[in-house]
XYZ file of C-alpha atoms in Angstrom:
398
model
C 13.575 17.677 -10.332
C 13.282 14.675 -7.706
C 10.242 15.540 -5.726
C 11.875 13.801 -2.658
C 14.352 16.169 -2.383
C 12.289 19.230 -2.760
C 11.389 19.643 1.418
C 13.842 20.050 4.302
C 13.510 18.693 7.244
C 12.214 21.750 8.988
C 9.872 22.758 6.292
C 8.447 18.622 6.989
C 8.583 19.421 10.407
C 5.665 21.725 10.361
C 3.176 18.984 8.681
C 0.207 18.316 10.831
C -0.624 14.991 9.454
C -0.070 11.397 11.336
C 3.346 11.092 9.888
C 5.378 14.386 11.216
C 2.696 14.689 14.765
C 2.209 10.793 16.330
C 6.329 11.208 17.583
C 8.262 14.182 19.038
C 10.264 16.035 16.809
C 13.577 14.253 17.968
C 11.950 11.432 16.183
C 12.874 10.683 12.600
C 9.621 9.374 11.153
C 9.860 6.172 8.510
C 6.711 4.485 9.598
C 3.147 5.445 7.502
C 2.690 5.725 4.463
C 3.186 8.970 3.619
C 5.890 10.274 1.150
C 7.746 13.645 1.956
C 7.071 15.625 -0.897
C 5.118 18.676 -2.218
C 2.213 17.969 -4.529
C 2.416 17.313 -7.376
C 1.612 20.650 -9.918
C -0.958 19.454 -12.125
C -3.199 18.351 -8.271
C -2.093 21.611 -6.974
C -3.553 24.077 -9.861
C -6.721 21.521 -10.270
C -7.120 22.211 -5.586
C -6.381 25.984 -6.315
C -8.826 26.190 -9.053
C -11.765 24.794 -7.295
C -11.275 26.746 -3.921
C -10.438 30.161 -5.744
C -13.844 29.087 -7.446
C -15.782 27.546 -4.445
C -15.930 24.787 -6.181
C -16.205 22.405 -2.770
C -19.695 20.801 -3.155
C -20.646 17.093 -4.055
C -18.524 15.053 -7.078
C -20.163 14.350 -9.561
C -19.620 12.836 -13.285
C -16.880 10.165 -14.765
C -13.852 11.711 -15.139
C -12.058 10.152 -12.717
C -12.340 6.328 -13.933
C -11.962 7.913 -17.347
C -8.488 9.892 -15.979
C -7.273 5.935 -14.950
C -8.186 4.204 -17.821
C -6.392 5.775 -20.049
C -3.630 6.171 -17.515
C -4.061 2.195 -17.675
C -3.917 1.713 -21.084
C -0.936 4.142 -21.449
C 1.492 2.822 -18.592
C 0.267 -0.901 -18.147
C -1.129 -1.875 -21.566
C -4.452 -2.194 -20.170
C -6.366 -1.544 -22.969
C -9.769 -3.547 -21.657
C -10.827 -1.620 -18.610
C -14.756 -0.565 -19.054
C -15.552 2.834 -17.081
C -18.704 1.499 -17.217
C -17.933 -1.610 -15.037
C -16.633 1.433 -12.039
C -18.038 2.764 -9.007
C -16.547 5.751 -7.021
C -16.098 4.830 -3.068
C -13.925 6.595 -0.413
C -11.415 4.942 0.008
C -9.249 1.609 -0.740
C -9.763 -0.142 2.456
C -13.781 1.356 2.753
C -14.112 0.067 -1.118
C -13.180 -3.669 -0.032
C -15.608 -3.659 2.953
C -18.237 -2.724 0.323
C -17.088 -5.358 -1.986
C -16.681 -8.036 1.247
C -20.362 -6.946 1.926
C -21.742 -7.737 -1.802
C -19.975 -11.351 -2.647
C -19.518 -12.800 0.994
C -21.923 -13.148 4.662
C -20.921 -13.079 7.786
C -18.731 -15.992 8.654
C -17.842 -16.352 5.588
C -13.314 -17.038 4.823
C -11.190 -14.286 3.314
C -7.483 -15.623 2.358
C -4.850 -13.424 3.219
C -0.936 -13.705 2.257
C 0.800 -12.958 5.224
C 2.929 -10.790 5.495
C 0.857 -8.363 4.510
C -0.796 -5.087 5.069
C -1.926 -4.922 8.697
C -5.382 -3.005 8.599
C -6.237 -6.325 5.651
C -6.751 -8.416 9.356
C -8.865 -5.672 11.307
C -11.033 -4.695 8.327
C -12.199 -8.297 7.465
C -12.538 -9.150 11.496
C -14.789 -6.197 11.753
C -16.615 -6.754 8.572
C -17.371 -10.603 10.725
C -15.866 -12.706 8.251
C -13.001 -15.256 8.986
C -9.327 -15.149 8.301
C -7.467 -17.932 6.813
C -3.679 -17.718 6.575
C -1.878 -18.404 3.242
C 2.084 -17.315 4.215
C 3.999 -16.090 1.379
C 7.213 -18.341 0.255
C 10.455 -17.682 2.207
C 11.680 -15.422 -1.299
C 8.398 -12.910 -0.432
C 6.305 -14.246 -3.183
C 3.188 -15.954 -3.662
C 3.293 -19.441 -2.808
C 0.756 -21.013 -5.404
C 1.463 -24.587 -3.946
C 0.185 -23.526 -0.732
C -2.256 -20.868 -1.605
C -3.701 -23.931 -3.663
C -4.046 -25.732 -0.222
C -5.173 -22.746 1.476
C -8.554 -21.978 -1.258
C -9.559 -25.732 -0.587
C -9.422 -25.270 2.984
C -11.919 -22.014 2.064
C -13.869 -23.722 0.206
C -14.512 -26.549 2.355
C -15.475 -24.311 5.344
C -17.542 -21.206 3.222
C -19.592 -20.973 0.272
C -18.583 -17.855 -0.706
C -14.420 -17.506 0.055
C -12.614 -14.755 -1.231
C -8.704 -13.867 -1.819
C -7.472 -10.166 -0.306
C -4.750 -9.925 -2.878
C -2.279 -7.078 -2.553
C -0.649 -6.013 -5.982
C 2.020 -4.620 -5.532
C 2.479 -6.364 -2.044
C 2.531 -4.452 1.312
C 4.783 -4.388 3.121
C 7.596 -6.423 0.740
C 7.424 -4.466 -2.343
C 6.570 -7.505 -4.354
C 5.246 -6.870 -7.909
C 3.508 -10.123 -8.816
C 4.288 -10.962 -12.286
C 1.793 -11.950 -15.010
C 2.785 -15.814 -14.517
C 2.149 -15.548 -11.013
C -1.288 -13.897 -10.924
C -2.109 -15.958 -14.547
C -1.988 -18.624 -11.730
C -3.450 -17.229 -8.663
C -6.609 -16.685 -11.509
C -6.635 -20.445 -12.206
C -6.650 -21.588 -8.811
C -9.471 -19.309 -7.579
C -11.280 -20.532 -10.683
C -10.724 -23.882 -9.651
C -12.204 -23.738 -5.859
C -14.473 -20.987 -6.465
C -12.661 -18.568 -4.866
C -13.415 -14.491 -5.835
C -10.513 -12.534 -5.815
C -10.354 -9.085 -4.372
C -7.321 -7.219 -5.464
C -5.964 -3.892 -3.663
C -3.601 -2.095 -6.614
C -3.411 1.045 -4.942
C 0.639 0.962 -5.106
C 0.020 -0.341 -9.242
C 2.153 2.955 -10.376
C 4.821 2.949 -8.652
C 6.674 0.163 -9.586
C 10.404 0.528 -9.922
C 13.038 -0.770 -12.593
C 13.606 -4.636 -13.346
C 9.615 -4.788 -12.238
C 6.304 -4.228 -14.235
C 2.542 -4.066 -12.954
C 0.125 -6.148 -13.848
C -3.285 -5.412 -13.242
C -5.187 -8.682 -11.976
C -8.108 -7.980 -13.746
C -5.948 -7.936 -17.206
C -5.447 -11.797 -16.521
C -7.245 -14.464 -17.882
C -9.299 -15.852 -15.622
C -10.139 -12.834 -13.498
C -13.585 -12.129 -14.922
C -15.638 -12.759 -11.825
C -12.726 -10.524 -9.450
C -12.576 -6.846 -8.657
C -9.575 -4.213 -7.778
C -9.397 -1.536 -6.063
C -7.362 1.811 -6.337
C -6.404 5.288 -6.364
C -3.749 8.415 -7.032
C -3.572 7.954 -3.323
C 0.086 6.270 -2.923
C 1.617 7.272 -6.088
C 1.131 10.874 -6.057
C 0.531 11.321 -1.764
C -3.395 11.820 -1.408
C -4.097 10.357 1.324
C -6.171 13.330 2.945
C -8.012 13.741 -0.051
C -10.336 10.783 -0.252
C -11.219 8.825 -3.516
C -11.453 5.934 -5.020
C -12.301 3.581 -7.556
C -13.942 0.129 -7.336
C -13.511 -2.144 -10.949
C -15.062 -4.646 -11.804
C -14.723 -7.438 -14.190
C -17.125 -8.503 -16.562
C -18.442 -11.198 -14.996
C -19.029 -9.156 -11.491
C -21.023 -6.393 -12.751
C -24.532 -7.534 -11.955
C -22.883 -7.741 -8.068
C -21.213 -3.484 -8.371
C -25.184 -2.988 -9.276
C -26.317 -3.597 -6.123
C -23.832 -1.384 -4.221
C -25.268 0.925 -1.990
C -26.043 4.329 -3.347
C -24.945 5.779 -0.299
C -21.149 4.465 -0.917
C -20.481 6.931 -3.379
C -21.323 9.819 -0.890
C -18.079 9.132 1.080
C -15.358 10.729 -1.998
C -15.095 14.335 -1.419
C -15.489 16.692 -4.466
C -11.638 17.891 -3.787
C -10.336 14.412 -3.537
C -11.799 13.687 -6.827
C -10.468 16.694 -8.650
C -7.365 15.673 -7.025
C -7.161 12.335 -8.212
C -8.299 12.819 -11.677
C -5.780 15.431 -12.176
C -2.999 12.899 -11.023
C -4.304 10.168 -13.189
C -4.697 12.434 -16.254
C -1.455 14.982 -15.963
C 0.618 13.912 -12.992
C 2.609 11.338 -15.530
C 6.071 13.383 -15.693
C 5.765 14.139 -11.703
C 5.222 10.902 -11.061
C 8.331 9.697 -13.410
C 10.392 12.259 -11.608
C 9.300 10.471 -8.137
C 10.318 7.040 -9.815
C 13.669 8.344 -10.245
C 14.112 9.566 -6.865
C 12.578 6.238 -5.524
C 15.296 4.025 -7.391
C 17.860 6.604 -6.086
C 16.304 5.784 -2.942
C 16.267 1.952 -2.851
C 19.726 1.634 -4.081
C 20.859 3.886 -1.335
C 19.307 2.567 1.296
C 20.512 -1.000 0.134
C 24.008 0.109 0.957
C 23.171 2.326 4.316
C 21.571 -1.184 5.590
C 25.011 -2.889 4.644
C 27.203 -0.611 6.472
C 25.397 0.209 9.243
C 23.170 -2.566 9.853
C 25.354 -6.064 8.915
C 23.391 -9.167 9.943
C 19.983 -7.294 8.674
C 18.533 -8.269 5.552
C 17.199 -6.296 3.084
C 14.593 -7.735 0.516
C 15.164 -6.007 -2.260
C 11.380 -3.630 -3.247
C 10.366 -3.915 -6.862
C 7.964 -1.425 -6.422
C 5.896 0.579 -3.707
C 8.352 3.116 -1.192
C 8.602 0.216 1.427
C 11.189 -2.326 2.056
C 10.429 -5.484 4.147
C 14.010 -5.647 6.309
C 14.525 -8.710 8.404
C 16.395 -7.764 11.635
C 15.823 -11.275 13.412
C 19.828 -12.298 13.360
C 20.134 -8.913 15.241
C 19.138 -10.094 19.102
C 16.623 -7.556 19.417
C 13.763 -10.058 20.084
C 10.322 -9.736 19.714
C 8.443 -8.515 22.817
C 8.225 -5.024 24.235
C 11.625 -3.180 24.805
C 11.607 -1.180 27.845
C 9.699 2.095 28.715
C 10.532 4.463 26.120
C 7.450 6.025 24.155
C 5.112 3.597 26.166
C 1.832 5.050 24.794
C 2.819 3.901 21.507
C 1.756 -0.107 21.426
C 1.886 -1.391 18.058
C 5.712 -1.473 18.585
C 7.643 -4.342 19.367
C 11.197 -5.840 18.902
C 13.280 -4.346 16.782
C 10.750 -1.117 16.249
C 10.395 -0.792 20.190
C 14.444 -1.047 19.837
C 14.911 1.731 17.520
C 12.391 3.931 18.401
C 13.934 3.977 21.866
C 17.541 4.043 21.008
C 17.830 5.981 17.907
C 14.766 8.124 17.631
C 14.058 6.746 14.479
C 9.967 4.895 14.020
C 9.631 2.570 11.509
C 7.115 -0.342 11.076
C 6.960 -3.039 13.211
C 6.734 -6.663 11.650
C 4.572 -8.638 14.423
C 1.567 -6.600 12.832
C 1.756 -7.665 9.515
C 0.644 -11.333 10.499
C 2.871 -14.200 10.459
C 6.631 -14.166 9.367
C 6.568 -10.595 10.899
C 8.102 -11.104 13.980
C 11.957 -10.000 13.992
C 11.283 -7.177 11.156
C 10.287 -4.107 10.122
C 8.938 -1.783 7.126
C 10.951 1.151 6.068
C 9.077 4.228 4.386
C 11.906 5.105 2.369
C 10.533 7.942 0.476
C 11.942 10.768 2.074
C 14.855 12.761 1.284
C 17.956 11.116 0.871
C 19.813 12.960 4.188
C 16.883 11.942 6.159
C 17.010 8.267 5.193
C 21.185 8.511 5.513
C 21.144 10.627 9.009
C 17.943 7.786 10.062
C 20.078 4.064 8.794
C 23.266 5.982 10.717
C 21.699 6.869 14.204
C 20.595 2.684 14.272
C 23.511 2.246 13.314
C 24.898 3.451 16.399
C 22.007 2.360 18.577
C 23.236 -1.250 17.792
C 27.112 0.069 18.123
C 26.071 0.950 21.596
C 24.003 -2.046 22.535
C 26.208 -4.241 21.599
């Protein structure tokens, strides 16, 4: 059974999390990152099981990074991950704060790929180190010629750079391929540049695409990655993670804080282990649905949207559309939901007109203006009834 098809729209209606309560319910919601689907059995029986028990105190044990590495090994070939070389932290984003604060200072540069997932710039601002700017290519991909450029520049102005990589990339749906990150690997080698990868989308990549994980490149000894069950199998509210490390980057996970490891909770845990170690047939069911998914909205954004342009997602549940040949600018758009003010552009336009919130590109960094990120794992009327009413909305404003 497709998991995205599994909820109505009323039954989603009565979620209380960000996705289904930040907009009125006239509002068709394709924004966070959050899929519309029920959880997944195998997370559901291991949650019943401990609250039917009272099992809700403090985690404990290795069964998660165990639960991924052999969820690794089977789906990604990774056969060299140690559990040894792990360390259990909240979350994705909280786990590369911790890592920032082992490897860099304050001051010191972290590169970022632009576009790219917003809360990268905000996280590394707060942690007081400096952003430097290495755009993708105008084909969404890694631009090695310039990121070579860009880790120079780091070099030249910190002793300790770093590269925020995102594999798969947010908000594109970029999988980088083993050539690509073979050579990302040889350029941070080069300048002396760690590498900090965020792989938190690694299972769900889609057909024609495969994941690699950086640290199973060549090259990558000295990096770490970051992930979770958190996209792939919608965990969001139950908080875990895992922080790897390669070989050469161990002595640096040994001096992370004790304290770090206090931030999981016991449920999110069970939750993720469970999804790492049984939640393989869900999540192939979900793959399905997602292919369904990008193929239809390919063709809603044709016929409702001509002049937009879809980049194509290899993997992750968001698509990267560019709506610049559309007029719709790139400042505020009128009153509308005026409390909302990461919104601008196209977003402002079809939040206002449609009723229907997406992502808007200016916060991704540059090359964001004039687009937006679709969530597009919802149920196939939703995503139809959502590309038709902008559809319209342009009809009208034309």
């Amino acid at each position: 059974m497709n998991p995205l098809t599994e909820l109505t729209l009323e039954e989603l209606r009565q979620r209380t999390s960000m996705k289904w309560r930040r907009y009125p319910d006239d509002v068709l919601p394709l924004w966070v990152a959050e899929m519309d689907v029920p959880l997944a059995p195998p997370v559901h029986a291991a949650l019943k099981t401990a609250i039917d028990s009272g099992d809700t105190g403090y985690p404990a044990g290795s069964g998660y990074a165990a639960a991924l590495e052999r969820f690794a090994a089977a789906r990604w070939g990774w056969n060299t991950m140690d559990t040894a070389r792990t360390a259990l932290v909240p979350d994705v984003m909280m786990g590369i704060v911790e890592t920032l604060r082992l490897i860099t200072g304050p001051g010191d540069v972290v590169v970022l790929t632009p576009p790219v997932y917003a809360p990268f710039f905000a996280f590394v601002t707060h942690a007081d180190r400096e952003v430097l700017e290495a755009p993708l290519g105008a084909d969404g991909r890694l631009d090695l010629d310039g990121l070579d450029g860009v880790f120079q520049q780091a070099r030249a102005r910190s002793d300790r750079p770093v590269f925020l990589l995102c594999n798969p990339h947010n908000p594109t749906g970029t999988v980088h391929t083993r050539q690509e990150l073979e050579g990302v690997a040889v350029l941070a080698r080069r300048h002396g540049v760690r590498v900090i990868s965020d792989e938190v989308h690694g299972p769900l990549v889609l057909a024609g695409a495969r994941f690699t994980p950086y640290l199973s490149v060549a090259g990558s000894e000295d990096a770490f990655a970051l992930t979770s069950a958190s996209k792939a199998w919608n965990l969001a509210g139950l908080k875990a993670a895992l922080l790897i490390a390669g070989p050469e980057a161990e002595p640096d996970l040994a001096r992370l804080p004790e304290e770090v490891s206090h931030g999981p909770s016991h449920l999110g845990v069970l939750a993720h282990t469970a999804a790492f170690r049984e939640g393989g047939s869900w999540l192939d069911s979900l793959l399905t649905g997602l292919e369904h998914n990008r193929d239809l909205l390919q063709s809603l954004v044709a016929a409702h949207l001509p002049g937009a342009t879809l980049l194509r997602p290899e993997g992750t549940y968001l698509a990267w559309l560019d709506c610049s040949a559309l007029g719709l600018g790139d400042s505020a758009r009128g009153e509308g939901l005026a409390v909302v003010t990461d919104l601008a552009g196209p977003a402002r336009f079809f939040l206002d007109e449609a009723r229907v919130a997406l992502s808007s590109g200016h916060v991704f960094g540059q090359g964001g203006d004039g687009h937006l990120r679709i969530n597009y794992a919802t149920h196939p009327d939703i995503l139809t009834e959502a590309l038709q009413r902008m559809g319209r909305a342009l009809d009208r404003g034309a």
